[in-house]
Structure formats: structure tokens, C-alpha cells
Amino acid sequence: MSEFDLVIFDCDGVLIDSEIISARMLVTELARLGLAIDLTYVERNFLGRSYPVVMEVIRREFGLDLPPDFEQRYRENLLAVFQTELRIVPHVHGVIAAMGVPFCVATSSSPRRAEMSLGLVGLAPLIGDRVFTSTMVARGKPAPDLFLFAAAQMGADPARTLVIEDSLTGIRAGLAAGMTVWRFVGGSHLGPETPEEPEDARPHRRLVSFGDFFQIAPGLKSARQPA
């Protein structure tokens, strides 16, 4: 028996190793408009947040109103780079294939980006239509809305739901939803030496590699899979 009835995976930085690519592309596109920010700033302020929130931060912090075509240009350029550079996080395919409890994906990415990303790395057939995006709720992460919506759609009690997140924004959302949160630090944008989280974004534990997933929580593995 597992202590969890549902596992919710974030997508970017958890299932797919995309955050470094996304950050690099955003830095490049903003530099063309004369705004110089670095990858550290992007990680601290934008990681795990939806595009409208990112644009609002840029407007508020730098007084820059992005041109109307910025979003489309950024998204198209990013997806073009994904075609050749996007990789699945190691061991994720095996974990998803062996899950013994219901699971889904809840992401701040656009529906198109999520669909394309999961398709490129071969996860789409395993996940199917169990993908929930911030476009489906009034407030994106760090509000709990998306995680609570996903749990409701999956028929699960938030108190018996496990969230796997990488960003502080996502951790805050999971905690606000009353869920157990593990922080995945195995993406190329983080690592085991990632600084300790602030008090308001303290996960229940860290996960360094999905190769350890079922060792930590053996009850989440399908009984049909070898131990």
C-alpha cells in the first residue's frame, strides 16, 4: 500500500531537461530589446512561472513593455531549439512506465509547448491526456489552484497527493495545496549542491535522481513490475 493516491509531476525541469534552454532563449530575446539579465536572475524570478507572470515581472521591475509579437517569437524560437536540444530527464521514462498509482502532469507551460515537449521525448503515449496547464485555472503557481484542479480532476485527496517539483514557485504551490512536495534537483539547471530553500518553500524531501524514486517510495511502483 502507498501513502499516496496520486502523484503530480511538474514538466519543465522535472520530466524534461528544458529549463536551461528556456532561460538561455529568454536572456537572448530580452537582450535584443536592450535588457540585460543573467541566468541566475531568470532562475530566481521566472522558474516555474507562466508567461504572463514573467511579462508582468519584467514590466514592473524594468519598466519594459514587450512588443506584441515578443511572446510568439520567443515561443516559436524556443520550440525550434527544443526539436534538436530537448532531452528527457534520466530514468523518468522507466519511472512513469512503472507507476502503480494514478499520476498526471501539472505545468505552467502552454498547452502547445507541453504537448510538443512530451511528444519529443517519448512520454506522450504514457501520459495521455493527463496534462493540466495554468491556462485551466484563474491563478498559476505559486497559487495552489493548478495542483488542486489536477487533484480534483483525478479524483484524489490533496492530503494524499505527492507533488514532484523543481522550482521554488512550484514548491510553494504544492505546499499551499496541502500536498506532500519533493523537490527534484537533478536537472541541469540545479544539482545536489543547490542552496537550501527559504522557509516558505521548504519541500518535504529532495530527490536527486529518478533512479532512486522507487527506493524512496516502493509503494508507488506497480506490482506488475520487477522489484
PDB file of C-alpha atoms in Angstrom:
ATOM      1  CA  MET A   1       0.000   0.000   0.000  1.00  0.00           C
ATOM      2  CA  SER A   2       1.154   3.519  -0.776  1.00  0.00           C
ATOM      3  CA  GLU A   3       0.621   6.583   1.365  1.00  0.00           C
ATOM      4  CA  PHE A   4      -0.253   8.444  -1.839  1.00  0.00           C
ATOM      5  CA  ASP A   5      -3.267   8.093  -4.132  1.00  0.00           C
ATOM      6  CA  LEU A   6      -1.890  10.454  -6.790  1.00  0.00           C
ATOM      7  CA  VAL A   7       1.482  11.713  -7.986  1.00  0.00           C
ATOM      8  CA  ILE A   8       1.596  15.064  -9.794  1.00  0.00           C
ATOM      9  CA  PHE A   9       4.713  15.733 -11.848  1.00  0.00           C
ATOM     10  CA  ASP A  10       5.757  19.174 -12.947  1.00  0.00           C
ATOM     11  CA  CYS A  11       7.004  19.077 -16.534  1.00  0.00           C
ATOM     12  CA  ASP A  12       9.851  21.508 -17.234  1.00  0.00           C
ATOM     13  CA  GLY A  13      12.912  20.719 -15.166  1.00  0.00           C
ATOM     14  CA  VAL A  14      11.354  17.521 -13.803  1.00  0.00           C
ATOM     15  CA  LEU A  15      10.309  15.286 -16.689  1.00  0.00           C
ATOM     16  CA  ILE A  16      12.195  17.171 -19.379  1.00  0.00           C
ATOM     17  CA  ASP A  17      15.554  18.921 -19.018  1.00  0.00           C
ATOM     18  CA  SER A  18      14.303  22.158 -20.534  1.00  0.00           C
ATOM     19  CA  GLU A  19      14.924  24.945 -18.044  1.00  0.00           C
ATOM     20  CA  ILE A  20      18.464  25.789 -19.157  1.00  0.00           C
ATOM     21  CA  ILE A  21      17.274  26.002 -22.765  1.00  0.00           C
ATOM     22  CA  SER A  22      14.291  28.186 -21.873  1.00  0.00           C
ATOM     23  CA  ALA A  23      16.369  30.515 -19.704  1.00  0.00           C
ATOM     24  CA  ARG A  24      19.047  30.896 -22.342  1.00  0.00           C
ATOM     25  CA  MET A  25      16.490  31.723 -25.018  1.00  0.00           C
ATOM     26  CA  LEU A  26      14.721  34.275 -22.807  1.00  0.00           C
ATOM     27  CA  VAL A  27      18.014  36.004 -21.960  1.00  0.00           C
ATOM     28  CA  THR A  28      18.844  36.169 -25.675  1.00  0.00           C
ATOM     29  CA  GLU A  29      15.452  37.558 -26.723  1.00  0.00           C
ATOM     30  CA  LEU A  30      15.444  40.203 -23.983  1.00  0.00           C
ATOM     31  CA  ALA A  31      18.996  41.253 -24.883  1.00  0.00           C
ATOM     32  CA  ARG A  32      17.748  42.099 -28.362  1.00  0.00           C
ATOM     33  CA  LEU A  33      15.480  44.659 -26.692  1.00  0.00           C
ATOM     34  CA  GLY A  34      18.334  46.107 -24.669  1.00  0.00           C
ATOM     35  CA  LEU A  35      17.503  44.352 -21.380  1.00  0.00           C
ATOM     36  CA  ALA A  36      20.489  42.527 -19.919  1.00  0.00           C
ATOM     37  CA  ILE A  37      19.682  39.849 -17.319  1.00  0.00           C
ATOM     38  CA  ASP A  38      21.589  36.688 -16.475  1.00  0.00           C
ATOM     39  CA  LEU A  39      20.623  33.064 -15.998  1.00  0.00           C
ATOM     40  CA  THR A  40      20.729  33.425 -12.216  1.00  0.00           C
ATOM     41  CA  TYR A  41      18.098  36.168 -12.338  1.00  0.00           C
ATOM     42  CA  VAL A  42      15.918  34.041 -14.600  1.00  0.00           C
ATOM     43  CA  GLU A  43      16.191  31.050 -12.255  1.00  0.00           C
ATOM     44  CA  ARG A  44      15.377  33.129  -9.177  1.00  0.00           C
ATOM     45  CA  ASN A  45      12.455  35.097 -10.620  1.00  0.00           C
ATOM     46  CA  PHE A  46      10.972  33.193 -13.557  1.00  0.00           C
ATOM     47  CA  LEU A  47      11.491  29.480 -12.959  1.00  0.00           C
ATOM     48  CA  GLY A  48       8.170  27.667 -12.754  1.00  0.00           C
ATOM     49  CA  ARG A  49       6.062  30.703 -13.612  1.00  0.00           C
ATOM     50  CA  SER A  50       3.683  31.186 -16.508  1.00  0.00           C
ATOM     51  CA  TYR A  51       4.483  33.539 -19.380  1.00  0.00           C
ATOM     52  CA  PRO A  52       2.004  36.281 -18.301  1.00  0.00           C
ATOM     53  CA  VAL A  53       3.580  36.375 -14.834  1.00  0.00           C
ATOM     54  CA  VAL A  54       7.079  36.621 -16.324  1.00  0.00           C
ATOM     55  CA  MET A  55       5.993  39.509 -18.527  1.00  0.00           C
ATOM     56  CA  GLU A  56       4.439  41.309 -15.562  1.00  0.00           C
ATOM     57  CA  VAL A  57       7.683  40.989 -13.589  1.00  0.00           C
ATOM     58  CA  ILE A  58       9.658  42.424 -16.500  1.00  0.00           C
ATOM     59  CA  ARG A  59       7.205  45.307 -16.793  1.00  0.00           C
ATOM     60  CA  ARG A  60       7.263  46.033 -13.072  1.00  0.00           C
ATOM     61  CA  GLU A  61      10.980  45.584 -12.409  1.00  0.00           C
ATOM     62  CA  PHE A  62      12.437  47.086 -15.572  1.00  0.00           C
ATOM     63  CA  GLY A  63       9.679  49.332 -16.932  1.00  0.00           C
ATOM     64  CA  LEU A  64       9.757  47.443 -20.220  1.00  0.00           C
ATOM     65  CA  ASP A  65       6.575  46.770 -22.156  1.00  0.00           C
ATOM     66  CA  LEU A  66       7.370  43.943 -24.523  1.00  0.00           C
ATOM     67  CA  PRO A  67       6.275  44.317 -28.143  1.00  0.00           C
ATOM     68  CA  PRO A  68       3.096  42.484 -29.157  1.00  0.00           C
ATOM     69  CA  ASP A  69       4.979  39.870 -31.169  1.00  0.00           C
ATOM     70  CA  PHE A  70       7.530  39.075 -28.444  1.00  0.00           C
ATOM     71  CA  GLU A  71       5.657  36.138 -26.944  1.00  0.00           C
ATOM     72  CA  GLN A  72       5.032  34.445 -30.276  1.00  0.00           C
ATOM     73  CA  ARG A  73       8.630  34.989 -31.426  1.00  0.00           C
ATOM     74  CA  TYR A  74      10.049  33.675 -28.157  1.00  0.00           C
ATOM     75  CA  ARG A  75       7.784  30.626 -28.159  1.00  0.00           C
ATOM     76  CA  GLU A  76       8.490  29.763 -31.804  1.00  0.00           C
ATOM     77  CA  ASN A  77      12.248  30.117 -31.385  1.00  0.00           C
ATOM     78  CA  LEU A  78      12.169  28.049 -28.212  1.00  0.00           C
ATOM     79  CA  LEU A  79      10.181  25.225 -29.750  1.00  0.00           C
ATOM     80  CA  ALA A  80      12.528  25.202 -32.742  1.00  0.00           C
ATOM     81  CA  VAL A  81      15.506  24.719 -30.405  1.00  0.00           C
ATOM     82  CA  PHE A  82      13.601  22.035 -28.487  1.00  0.00           C
ATOM     83  CA  GLN A  83      13.425  19.998 -31.699  1.00  0.00           C
ATOM     84  CA  THR A  84      17.164  19.392 -31.578  1.00  0.00           C
ATOM     85  CA  GLU A  85      18.244  20.001 -27.958  1.00  0.00           C
ATOM     86  CA  LEU A  86      15.435  18.822 -25.670  1.00  0.00           C
ATOM     87  CA  ARG A  87      16.180  15.702 -23.641  1.00  0.00           C
ATOM     88  CA  ILE A  88      14.183  13.609 -21.199  1.00  0.00           C
ATOM     89  CA  VAL A  89      15.460  13.592 -17.623  1.00  0.00           C
ATOM     90  CA  PRO A  90      17.370  10.339 -16.938  1.00  0.00           C
ATOM     91  CA  HIS A  91      15.295   7.435 -15.539  1.00  0.00           C
ATOM     92  CA  VAL A  92      12.000   9.334 -15.974  1.00  0.00           C
ATOM     93  CA  HIS A  93      10.639   7.051 -18.703  1.00  0.00           C
ATOM     94  CA  GLY A  94      11.172   3.975 -16.544  1.00  0.00           C
ATOM     95  CA  VAL A  95       9.515   5.595 -13.538  1.00  0.00           C
ATOM     96  CA  ILE A  96       6.461   6.738 -15.488  1.00  0.00           C
ATOM     97  CA  ALA A  97       6.112   3.334 -17.150  1.00  0.00           C
ATOM     98  CA  ALA A  98       6.265   1.547 -13.787  1.00  0.00           C
ATOM     99  CA  MET A  99       3.922   3.790 -11.793  1.00  0.00           C
ATOM    100  CA  GLY A 100       1.457   1.782  -9.723  1.00  0.00           C
ATOM    101  CA  VAL A 101      -0.767   4.692  -8.626  1.00  0.00           C
ATOM    102  CA  PRO A 102      -2.552   7.334 -10.727  1.00  0.00           C
ATOM    103  CA  PHE A 103      -0.361  10.177 -11.920  1.00  0.00           C
ATOM    104  CA  CYS A 104      -0.623  13.330 -14.017  1.00  0.00           C
ATOM    105  CA  VAL A 105       1.329  16.395 -15.119  1.00  0.00           C
ATOM    106  CA  ALA A 106       0.627  19.959 -13.942  1.00  0.00           C
ATOM    107  CA  THR A 107       2.672  22.628 -15.685  1.00  0.00           C
ATOM    108  CA  SER A 108       2.932  26.380 -16.172  1.00  0.00           C
ATOM    109  CA  SER A 109       3.794  25.757 -19.831  1.00  0.00           C
ATOM    110  CA  SER A 110       1.309  26.489 -22.577  1.00  0.00           C
ATOM    111  CA  PRO A 111      -0.753  23.525 -23.796  1.00  0.00           C
ATOM    112  CA  ARG A 112       1.081  23.536 -27.128  1.00  0.00           C
ATOM    113  CA  ARG A 113       4.524  23.593 -25.535  1.00  0.00           C
ATOM    114  CA  ALA A 114       3.617  20.839 -23.071  1.00  0.00           C
ATOM    115  CA  GLU A 115       2.159  18.630 -25.785  1.00  0.00           C
ATOM    116  CA  MET A 116       5.137  19.123 -28.083  1.00  0.00           C
ATOM    117  CA  SER A 117       7.716  18.655 -25.328  1.00  0.00           C
ATOM    118  CA  LEU A 118       6.245  15.420 -24.009  1.00  0.00           C
ATOM    119  CA  GLY A 119       5.917  14.147 -27.551  1.00  0.00           C
ATOM    120  CA  LEU A 120       9.529  14.920 -28.436  1.00  0.00           C
ATOM    121  CA  VAL A 121      10.898  12.905 -25.504  1.00  0.00           C
ATOM    122  CA  GLY A 122       8.527   9.969 -25.951  1.00  0.00           C
ATOM    123  CA  LEU A 123       6.375  10.496 -22.852  1.00  0.00           C
ATOM    124  CA  ALA A 124       3.127  11.464 -24.570  1.00  0.00           C
ATOM    125  CA  PRO A 125       1.890   7.857 -25.048  1.00  0.00           C
ATOM    126  CA  LEU A 126       2.454   7.099 -21.345  1.00  0.00           C
ATOM    127  CA  ILE A 127       0.821  10.269 -20.016  1.00  0.00           C
ATOM    128  CA  GLY A 128      -2.021  10.652 -22.499  1.00  0.00           C
ATOM    129  CA  ASP A 129      -4.488  13.410 -21.685  1.00  0.00           C
ATOM    130  CA  ARG A 130      -3.484  13.668 -18.030  1.00  0.00           C
ATOM    131  CA  VAL A 131      -1.801  17.037 -18.588  1.00  0.00           C
ATOM    132  CA  PHE A 132      -3.106  20.133 -16.807  1.00  0.00           C
ATOM    133  CA  THR A 133      -1.779  23.611 -17.600  1.00  0.00           C
ATOM    134  CA  SER A 134      -2.067  27.002 -15.942  1.00  0.00           C
ATOM    135  CA  THR A 135      -4.460  28.079 -18.709  1.00  0.00           C
ATOM    136  CA  MET A 136      -7.103  25.933 -16.980  1.00  0.00           C
ATOM    137  CA  VAL A 137      -7.150  27.913 -13.716  1.00  0.00           C
ATOM    138  CA  ALA A 138      -7.531  31.517 -12.604  1.00  0.00           C
ATOM    139  CA  ARG A 139      -4.168  31.719 -10.861  1.00  0.00           C
ATOM    140  CA  GLY A 140      -0.957  29.981 -11.781  1.00  0.00           C
ATOM    141  CA  LYS A 141       1.799  28.832  -9.441  1.00  0.00           C
ATOM    142  CA  PRO A 142       2.655  29.787  -6.658  1.00  0.00           C
ATOM    143  CA  ALA A 143      -1.112  29.775  -6.039  1.00  0.00           C
ATOM    144  CA  PRO A 144      -2.385  26.245  -5.306  1.00  0.00           C
ATOM    145  CA  ASP A 145      -5.098  26.399  -7.968  1.00  0.00           C
ATOM    146  CA  LEU A 146      -3.429  24.234 -10.619  1.00  0.00           C
ATOM    147  CA  PHE A 147      -2.483  21.436  -8.243  1.00  0.00           C
ATOM    148  CA  LEU A 148      -5.906  21.461  -6.601  1.00  0.00           C
ATOM    149  CA  PHE A 149      -7.571  21.390 -10.027  1.00  0.00           C
ATOM    150  CA  ALA A 150      -5.411  18.462 -11.140  1.00  0.00           C
ATOM    151  CA  ALA A 151      -6.191  16.514  -7.968  1.00  0.00           C
ATOM    152  CA  ALA A 152      -9.909  17.183  -8.358  1.00  0.00           C
ATOM    153  CA  GLN A 153      -9.855  16.030 -11.988  1.00  0.00           C
ATOM    154  CA  MET A 154      -8.027  12.877 -10.938  1.00  0.00           C
ATOM    155  CA  GLY A 155     -10.404  12.286  -8.010  1.00  0.00           C
ATOM    156  CA  ALA A 156      -7.677  12.457  -5.358  1.00  0.00           C
ATOM    157  CA  ASP A 157      -7.489  13.958  -1.888  1.00  0.00           C
ATOM    158  CA  PRO A 158      -4.819  16.718  -1.807  1.00  0.00           C
ATOM    159  CA  ALA A 159      -3.612  15.365   1.558  1.00  0.00           C
ATOM    160  CA  ARG A 160      -2.775  12.049  -0.163  1.00  0.00           C
ATOM    161  CA  THR A 161      -1.134  13.633  -3.192  1.00  0.00           C
ATOM    162  CA  LEU A 162       2.605  13.786  -3.888  1.00  0.00           C
ATOM    163  CA  VAL A 163       3.989  16.641  -5.985  1.00  0.00           C
ATOM    164  CA  ILE A 164       7.375  16.452  -7.731  1.00  0.00           C
ATOM    165  CA  GLU A 165       8.641  19.969  -8.433  1.00  0.00           C
ATOM    166  CA  ASP A 166      11.925  21.690  -9.153  1.00  0.00           C
ATOM    167  CA  SER A 167      11.129  25.393  -8.745  1.00  0.00           C
ATOM    168  CA  LEU A 168      10.547  27.341  -5.558  1.00  0.00           C
ATOM    169  CA  THR A 169       7.383  28.667  -7.177  1.00  0.00           C
ATOM    170  CA  GLY A 170       6.079  25.139  -7.703  1.00  0.00           C
ATOM    171  CA  ILE A 171       7.068  24.052  -4.214  1.00  0.00           C
ATOM    172  CA  ARG A 172       5.109  26.945  -2.737  1.00  0.00           C
ATOM    173  CA  ALA A 173       2.098  25.968  -4.841  1.00  0.00           C
ATOM    174  CA  GLY A 174       2.219  22.353  -3.718  1.00  0.00           C
ATOM    175  CA  LEU A 175       2.577  23.280  -0.060  1.00  0.00           C
ATOM    176  CA  ALA A 176      -0.290  25.765  -0.335  1.00  0.00           C
ATOM    177  CA  ALA A 177      -2.418  22.959  -1.775  1.00  0.00           C
ATOM    178  CA  GLY A 178      -1.768  20.853   1.336  1.00  0.00           C
ATOM    179  CA  MET A 179       0.217  18.250  -0.597  1.00  0.00           C
ATOM    180  CA  THR A 180       3.484  16.459   0.078  1.00  0.00           C
ATOM    181  CA  VAL A 181       6.223  18.015  -2.030  1.00  0.00           C
ATOM    182  CA  TRP A 182       9.537  16.546  -3.146  1.00  0.00           C
ATOM    183  CA  ARG A 183      11.983  18.858  -4.846  1.00  0.00           C
ATOM    184  CA  PHE A 184      13.768  17.339  -7.826  1.00  0.00           C
ATOM    185  CA  VAL A 185      17.267  18.823  -8.072  1.00  0.00           C
ATOM    186  CA  GLY A 186      18.647  16.510 -10.771  1.00  0.00           C
ATOM    187  CA  GLY A 187      18.038  18.807 -13.748  1.00  0.00           C
ATOM    188  CA  SER A 188      20.970  20.547 -15.438  1.00  0.00           C
ATOM    189  CA  HIS A 189      19.789  23.895 -14.023  1.00  0.00           C
ATOM    190  CA  LEU A 190      20.075  22.745 -10.398  1.00  0.00           C
ATOM    191  CA  GLY A 191      22.073  19.888  -8.821  1.00  0.00           C
ATOM    192  CA  PRO A 192      22.720  18.322  -5.406  1.00  0.00           C
ATOM    193  CA  GLU A 193      24.584  21.465  -4.280  1.00  0.00           C
ATOM    194  CA  THR A 194      21.543  23.689  -4.858  1.00  0.00           C
ATOM    195  CA  PRO A 195      21.275  26.076  -1.878  1.00  0.00           C
ATOM    196  CA  GLU A 196      18.774  25.305   0.857  1.00  0.00           C
ATOM    197  CA  GLU A 197      15.273  26.523   0.149  1.00  0.00           C
ATOM    198  CA  PRO A 198      13.796  29.507   2.020  1.00  0.00           C
ATOM    199  CA  GLU A 199      11.475  28.745   4.901  1.00  0.00           C
ATOM    200  CA  ASP A 200       8.297  29.324   2.864  1.00  0.00           C
ATOM    201  CA  ALA A 201       9.406  26.917   0.126  1.00  0.00           C
ATOM    202  CA  ARG A 202      10.831  24.029   2.134  1.00  0.00           C
ATOM    203  CA  PRO A 203       9.990  20.677   0.475  1.00  0.00           C
ATOM    204  CA  HIS A 204       9.384  17.527   2.468  1.00  0.00           C
ATOM    205  CA  ARG A 205      12.465  15.980   0.865  1.00  0.00           C
ATOM    206  CA  ARG A 206      14.814  16.317  -2.095  1.00  0.00           C
ATOM    207  CA  LEU A 207      15.077  13.882  -4.999  1.00  0.00           C
ATOM    208  CA  VAL A 208      18.463  13.906  -6.712  1.00  0.00           C
ATOM    209  CA  SER A 209      17.795  11.186  -9.296  1.00  0.00           C
ATOM    210  CA  PHE A 210      14.725   9.409 -10.571  1.00  0.00           C
ATOM    211  CA  GLY A 211      16.842   6.296 -10.359  1.00  0.00           C
ATOM    212  CA  ASP A 212      16.128   6.454  -6.611  1.00  0.00           C
ATOM    213  CA  PHE A 213      12.400   7.127  -6.920  1.00  0.00           C
ATOM    214  CA  PHE A 214      11.073   3.669  -6.125  1.00  0.00           C
ATOM    215  CA  GLN A 215      13.729   3.048  -3.490  1.00  0.00           C
ATOM    216  CA  ILE A 216      12.348   6.032  -1.602  1.00  0.00           C
ATOM    217  CA  ALA A 217       8.704   5.156  -2.232  1.00  0.00           C
ATOM    218  CA  PRO A 218       8.414   1.462  -3.185  1.00  0.00           C
ATOM    219  CA  GLY A 219       4.653   1.572  -2.688  1.00  0.00           C
ATOM    220  CA  LEU A 220       4.325   3.758  -5.791  1.00  0.00           C
ATOM    221  CA  LYS A 221       5.619   1.009  -8.084  1.00  0.00           C
ATOM    222  CA  SER A 222       3.257  -1.242  -9.966  1.00  0.00           C
ATOM    223  CA  ALA A 223       3.069  -4.766  -8.572  1.00  0.00           C
ATOM    224  CA  ARG A 224       3.462  -5.999 -12.149  1.00  0.00           C
ATOM    225  CA  GLN A 225       6.956  -4.509 -12.342  1.00  0.00           C
ATOM    226  CA  PRO A 226      10.024  -6.349 -11.036  1.00  0.00           C
ATOM    227  CA  ALA A 227      11.314  -5.106  -7.682  1.00  0.00           C
TER     228      ALA A 227
END
